[in-house]
Amino acid sequence: MKPKTLSLIASASLLALIALCLAWEAVIAPLRPGGSWMTLKVIPLMFALFGILRGTRYTYQWSCMMILLYLTEGVIRTNDAAPGNALALAEAILSVIFFVATVLYARNTAPSRLAQASRDEA
């Protein structure tokens, strides 16, 4: 896949994950009635958002490791009562999509691969 396509997939999945986490912990199924401090878990995602939208390769590299925490949370919380279990599954799926897109983007935009691609075109 082209880096532009991977960037769009990563951006869309990250934005969806941010929206999901905020809605989940604030409105749909908070840990405590009226919302909880768990909404703060979107802060690391917000730090990654700006670099992902700009296409900063370094952000893609570190965020693909950070997203594994969200994948872990999603897998563990699938045992929650409904609707939390469906939200946890959605979090896990979005995390996997983001992970795959960021890893492939970082791989395809590596300086060695870009140099190889330019030599192949010549």
Coordinates of N, CA and C in Angstrom, one line a residue:
M1 N 0.8 -1.2 0.0 CA 0.0 0.0 0.0 C 0.9 1.2 0.0
K2 N 0.3 2.3 -0.5 CA 1.1 3.6 -0.6 C 1.0 4.2 0.8
P3 N 2.1 5.0 1.1 CA 2.1 5.7 2.4 C 0.9 6.6 2.6
K4 N 0.5 7.3 1.6 CA -0.7 8.2 1.7 C -1.9 7.4 2.2
T5 N -2.2 6.2 1.6 CA -3.3 5.4 2.0 C -3.2 4.9 3.4
L6 N -2.0 4.5 3.8 CA -1.7 4.1 5.2 C -1.9 5.2 6.2
S7 N -1.5 6.4 5.8 CA -1.6 7.6 6.6 C -3.1 7.9 6.8
L8 N -3.9 7.7 5.8 CA -5.4 8.0 5.9 C -6.0 6.9 6.8
I9 N -5.6 5.7 6.7 CA -6.2 4.6 7.5 C -5.8 4.8 9.0
A10 N -4.5 5.2 9.2 CA -4.0 5.4 10.6 C -4.8 6.6 11.2
S11 N -4.9 7.7 10.4 CA -5.6 8.9 10.9 C -7.0 8.6 11.3
A12 N -7.7 7.9 10.4 CA -9.1 7.6 10.6 C -9.3 6.7 11.8
S13 N -8.5 5.7 11.9 CA -8.6 4.8 13.1 C -8.3 5.4 14.4
L14 N -7.3 6.3 14.4 CA -7.0 7.1 15.6 C -8.1 8.0 16.0
L15 N -8.6 8.7 15.1 CA -9.7 9.6 15.4 C -11.0 8.8 15.9
A16 N -11.2 7.7 15.3 CA -12.3 6.9 15.7 C -12.1 6.3 17.1
L17 N -10.8 6.0 17.4 CA -10.5 5.5 18.8 C -10.6 6.6 19.8
I18 N -10.2 7.8 19.5 CA -10.4 8.9 20.4 C -11.8 9.1 20.7
A19 N -12.6 9.2 19.7 CA -14.1 9.4 19.9 C -14.7 8.3 20.7
L20 N -14.3 7.0 20.4 CA -14.9 5.9 21.1 C -14.5 5.9 22.6
C21 N -13.3 6.2 22.9 CA -12.8 6.2 24.3 C -13.5 7.4 25.0
L22 N -13.7 8.5 24.4 CA -14.4 9.6 25.1 C -15.8 9.3 25.3
A23 N -16.5 8.8 24.3 CA -17.9 8.5 24.5 C -18.1 7.3 25.5
W24 N -17.2 6.3 25.4 CA -17.4 5.2 26.3 C -17.2 5.6 27.8
E25 N -16.2 6.3 28.1 CA -15.9 6.7 29.5 C -16.7 7.9 30.0
A26 N -17.3 8.7 29.1 CA -18.0 9.8 29.6 C -19.5 9.6 29.6
V27 N -20.0 8.9 28.6 CA -21.5 8.8 28.4 C -22.0 7.4 28.3
I28 N -21.5 6.6 27.5 CA -22.1 5.3 27.2 C -22.1 4.3 28.3
A29 N -20.9 4.0 28.8 CA -20.7 3.0 29.9 C -19.6 3.4 30.8
P30 N -19.7 4.5 31.5 CA -18.6 4.9 32.4 C -18.4 4.0 33.6
L31 N -17.3 4.0 34.1 CA -17.0 3.1 35.3 C -17.9 3.6 36.5
R32 N -18.1 4.9 36.6 CA -19.0 5.4 37.6 C -20.1 6.3 37.0
P33 N -21.3 6.3 37.5 CA -22.3 7.1 36.9 C -21.9 8.6 36.8
G34 N -22.2 9.2 35.7 CA -21.9 10.6 35.5 C -20.5 10.8 34.9
G35 N -19.8 9.7 34.6 CA -18.5 9.8 33.9 C -17.4 9.5 34.9
S36 N -16.2 9.3 34.4 CA -15.1 8.9 35.3 C -13.8 9.6 34.7
W37 N -12.8 9.5 35.5 CA -11.5 10.0 35.2 C -10.8 9.2 34.1
M38 N -11.4 8.1 33.7 CA -10.9 7.2 32.6 C -10.9 8.0 31.3
T39 N -11.6 9.1 31.2 CA -11.6 9.8 29.9 C -10.2 10.4 29.7
L40 N -9.4 10.5 30.7 CA -8.0 11.0 30.5 C -7.1 10.0 29.7
K41 N -7.6 8.8 29.5 CA -6.8 7.9 28.7 C -6.6 8.3 27.3
V42 N -7.4 9.3 26.8 CA -7.2 9.8 25.4 C -6.1 10.8 25.3
I43 N -5.5 11.2 26.4 CA -4.4 12.2 26.3 C -3.2 11.7 25.5
P44 N -2.7 10.5 25.7 CA -1.6 10.0 24.9 C -2.0 9.9 23.4
L45 N -3.3 9.5 23.1 CA -3.8 9.5 21.7 C -3.7 10.9 21.1
M46 N -4.1 11.9 21.9 CA -4.1 13.3 21.4 C -2.6 13.7 21.0
F47 N -1.7 13.3 21.9 CA -0.3 13.6 21.5 C 0.1 13.0 20.2
A48 N -0.3 11.8 20.0 CA 0.0 11.1 18.7 C -0.7 11.7 17.5
L49 N -1.9 12.2 17.8 CA -2.8 12.7 16.7 C -2.1 13.7 15.8
F50 N -1.5 14.7 16.4 CA -0.9 15.8 15.6 C 0.3 15.3 14.7
G51 N 1.1 14.4 15.2 CA 2.2 13.8 14.4 C 1.7 12.9 13.3
I52 N 0.6 12.1 13.6 CA 0.0 11.2 12.6 C -0.6 12.0 11.5
L53 N -1.3 13.1 11.8 CA -1.9 13.9 10.8 C -0.9 14.6 9.9
R54 N 0.2 15.0 10.5 CA 1.3 15.6 9.8 C 2.2 14.6 9.0
G55 N 2.1 13.3 9.3 CA 2.9 12.3 8.6 C 4.3 12.2 9.2
T56 N 4.5 12.6 10.4 CA 5.8 12.5 11.0 C 6.2 11.0 11.3
R57 N 7.2 10.5 10.6 CA 7.6 9.1 10.7 C 7.9 8.7 12.2
Y58 N 8.5 9.6 12.9 CA 8.9 9.2 14.3 C 7.6 9.0 15.1
T59 N 6.6 9.8 14.9 CA 5.3 9.6 15.6 C 4.7 8.2 15.3
Y60 N 4.8 7.9 14.0 CA 4.3 6.5 13.7 C 5.0 5.4 14.4
Q61 N 6.3 5.6 14.6 CA 7.1 4.6 15.2 C 6.8 4.4 16.7
W62 N 6.7 5.5 17.4 CA 6.4 5.4 18.9 C 5.0 5.1 19.1
S63 N 4.1 5.6 18.3 CA 2.6 5.4 18.6 C 2.2 3.9 18.3
C64 N 3.0 3.2 17.4 CA 2.6 1.8 17.2 C 2.9 1.0 18.4
M65 N 3.8 1.4 19.2 CA 4.1 0.7 20.5 C 3.1 1.1 21.6
M66 N 2.7 2.4 21.6 CA 1.8 2.9 22.6 C 0.4 2.3 22.4
I67 N 0.0 2.1 21.2 CA -1.3 1.6 20.9 C -1.6 0.2 21.5
L68 N -0.5 -0.6 21.7 CA -0.6 -1.9 22.3 C -1.2 -1.9 23.7
L69 N -1.1 -0.8 24.4 CA -1.7 -0.6 25.7 C -3.3 -0.6 25.5
Y70 N -3.7 0.1 24.5 CA -5.2 0.2 24.2 C -5.7 -1.2 23.7
L71 N -4.9 -1.9 23.0 CA -5.3 -3.2 22.5 C -5.4 -4.1 23.7
T72 N -4.5 -4.0 24.7 CA -4.6 -4.8 25.9 C -5.8 -4.5 26.7
E73 N -6.1 -3.2 26.9 CA -7.3 -2.8 27.6 C -8.5 -3.4 26.9
G74 N -8.6 -3.2 25.6 CA -9.8 -3.7 24.9 C -10.0 -5.2 25.0
V75 N -8.9 -5.9 24.9 CA -9.0 -7.4 25.1 C -9.5 -7.8 26.5
I76 N -8.9 -7.1 27.5 CA -9.2 -7.5 28.9 C -10.6 -7.1 29.2
R77 N -11.1 -5.9 28.7 CA -12.4 -5.4 29.1 C -13.5 -6.0 28.3
T78 N -13.2 -7.0 27.4 CA -14.3 -7.7 26.7 C -15.1 -8.5 27.6
N79 N -14.7 -8.7 28.8 CA -15.4 -9.5 29.8 C -16.4 -8.6 30.6
D80 N -16.4 -7.3 30.3 CA -17.3 -6.4 31.0 C -18.8 -6.7 30.6
A81 N -19.7 -6.1 31.4 CA -21.1 -6.2 31.0 C -21.4 -5.4 29.8
A82 N -22.5 -5.7 29.1 CA -22.9 -4.9 28.0 C -23.3 -3.5 28.4
P83 N -23.0 -2.5 27.7 CA -22.5 -2.4 26.4 C -20.9 -2.3 26.4
G84 N -20.3 -2.4 27.6 CA -18.9 -2.2 27.7 C -18.1 -3.3 26.9
N85 N -18.6 -4.5 26.8 CA -17.9 -5.5 26.1 C -17.9 -5.2 24.6
A86 N -18.9 -4.7 24.1 CA -18.9 -4.3 22.6 C -18.0 -3.2 22.4
L87 N -18.0 -2.2 23.3 CA -17.0 -1.1 23.2 C -15.6 -1.5 23.3
A88 N -15.3 -2.5 24.2 CA -14.0 -3.0 24.3 C -13.5 -3.7 23.1
L89 N -14.4 -4.5 22.5 CA -14.1 -5.1 21.2 C -13.8 -4.1 20.1
A90 N -14.6 -3.1 20.0 CA -14.4 -2.0 19.0 C -13.0 -1.4 19.3
E91 N -12.7 -1.1 20.6 CA -11.4 -0.6 20.9 C -10.2 -1.5 20.4
A92 N -10.4 -2.8 20.7 CA -9.3 -3.7 20.3 C -9.2 -3.7 18.7
I93 N -10.3 -3.7 18.0 CA -10.2 -3.8 16.6 C -9.6 -2.5 16.0
L94 N -10.0 -1.3 16.5 CA -9.4 -0.1 16.1 C -7.9 0.0 16.4
S95 N -7.6 -0.6 17.5 CA -6.1 -0.6 17.9 C -5.3 -1.4 16.9
V96 N -5.9 -2.6 16.5 CA -5.2 -3.5 15.6 C -5.0 -2.8 14.2
I97 N -6.1 -2.1 13.8 CA -6.1 -1.4 12.5 C -5.0 -0.3 12.5
F98 N -5.0 0.5 13.6 CA -4.0 1.5 13.8 C -2.6 1.0 13.8
F99 N -2.4 -0.1 14.6 CA -1.1 -0.7 14.7 C -0.6 -1.2 13.3
V100 N -1.4 -1.9 12.6 CA -0.9 -2.4 11.3 C -0.6 -1.2 10.3
A101 N -1.5 -0.2 10.3 CA -1.3 0.9 9.4 C 0.0 1.7 9.8
T102 N 0.3 1.9 11.1 CA 1.5 2.6 11.5 C 2.7 1.8 11.2
V103 N 2.7 0.6 11.5 CA 3.9 -0.3 11.2 C 4.2 -0.3 9.7
L104 N 3.2 -0.5 8.9 CA 3.4 -0.5 7.4 C 3.9 0.9 6.9
Y105 N 3.3 1.9 7.5 CA 3.7 3.3 7.1 C 5.2 3.5 7.4
A106 N 5.6 3.2 8.7 CA 7.0 3.4 9.1 C 7.9 2.5 8.2
R107 N 7.5 1.4 7.9 CA 8.3 0.5 7.1 C 8.4 1.0 5.7
N108 N 7.3 1.5 5.1 CA 7.4 1.9 3.7 C 8.0 3.3 3.5
T109 N 8.1 4.0 4.6 CA 8.8 5.4 4.5 C 10.2 5.4 5.0
A110 N 10.7 4.2 5.3 CA 12.1 4.1 5.8 C 13.1 4.7 4.8
P111 N 14.1 5.5 5.2 CA 15.0 6.1 4.2 C 15.6 5.1 3.3
S112 N 15.9 3.9 3.8 CA 16.5 2.9 2.9 C 15.6 2.4 1.8
R113 N 14.3 2.3 2.2 CA 13.3 1.9 1.2 C 13.0 3.0 0.2
L114 N 13.0 4.2 0.6 CA 12.8 5.3 -0.3 C 14.0 5.5 -1.3
A115 N 15.2 5.2 -0.8 CA 16.3 5.3 -1.6 C 16.3 4.1 -2.7
Q116 N 15.9 3.0 -2.2 CA 15.7 1.8 -3.1 C 14.7 2.1 -4.2
A117 N 13.6 2.7 -3.8 CA 12.5 3.0 -4.7 C 13.0 4.0 -5.8
S118 N 13.7 4.9 -5.4 CA 14.2 5.9 -6.4 C 15.2 5.3 -7.3
R119 N 16.1 4.3 -6.8 CA 17.0 3.7 -7.7 C 16.3 2.7 -8.7
D120 N 15.2 2.1 -8.2 CA 14.4 1.2 -9.1 C 13.7 2.0 -10.2
E121 N 13.3 3.2 -9.9 CA 12.7 4.0 -10.9 C 13.6 4.5 -12.0
A122 N 14.9 4.7 -11.6 CA 15.9 5.3 -12.5 C 16.3 4.3 -13.6

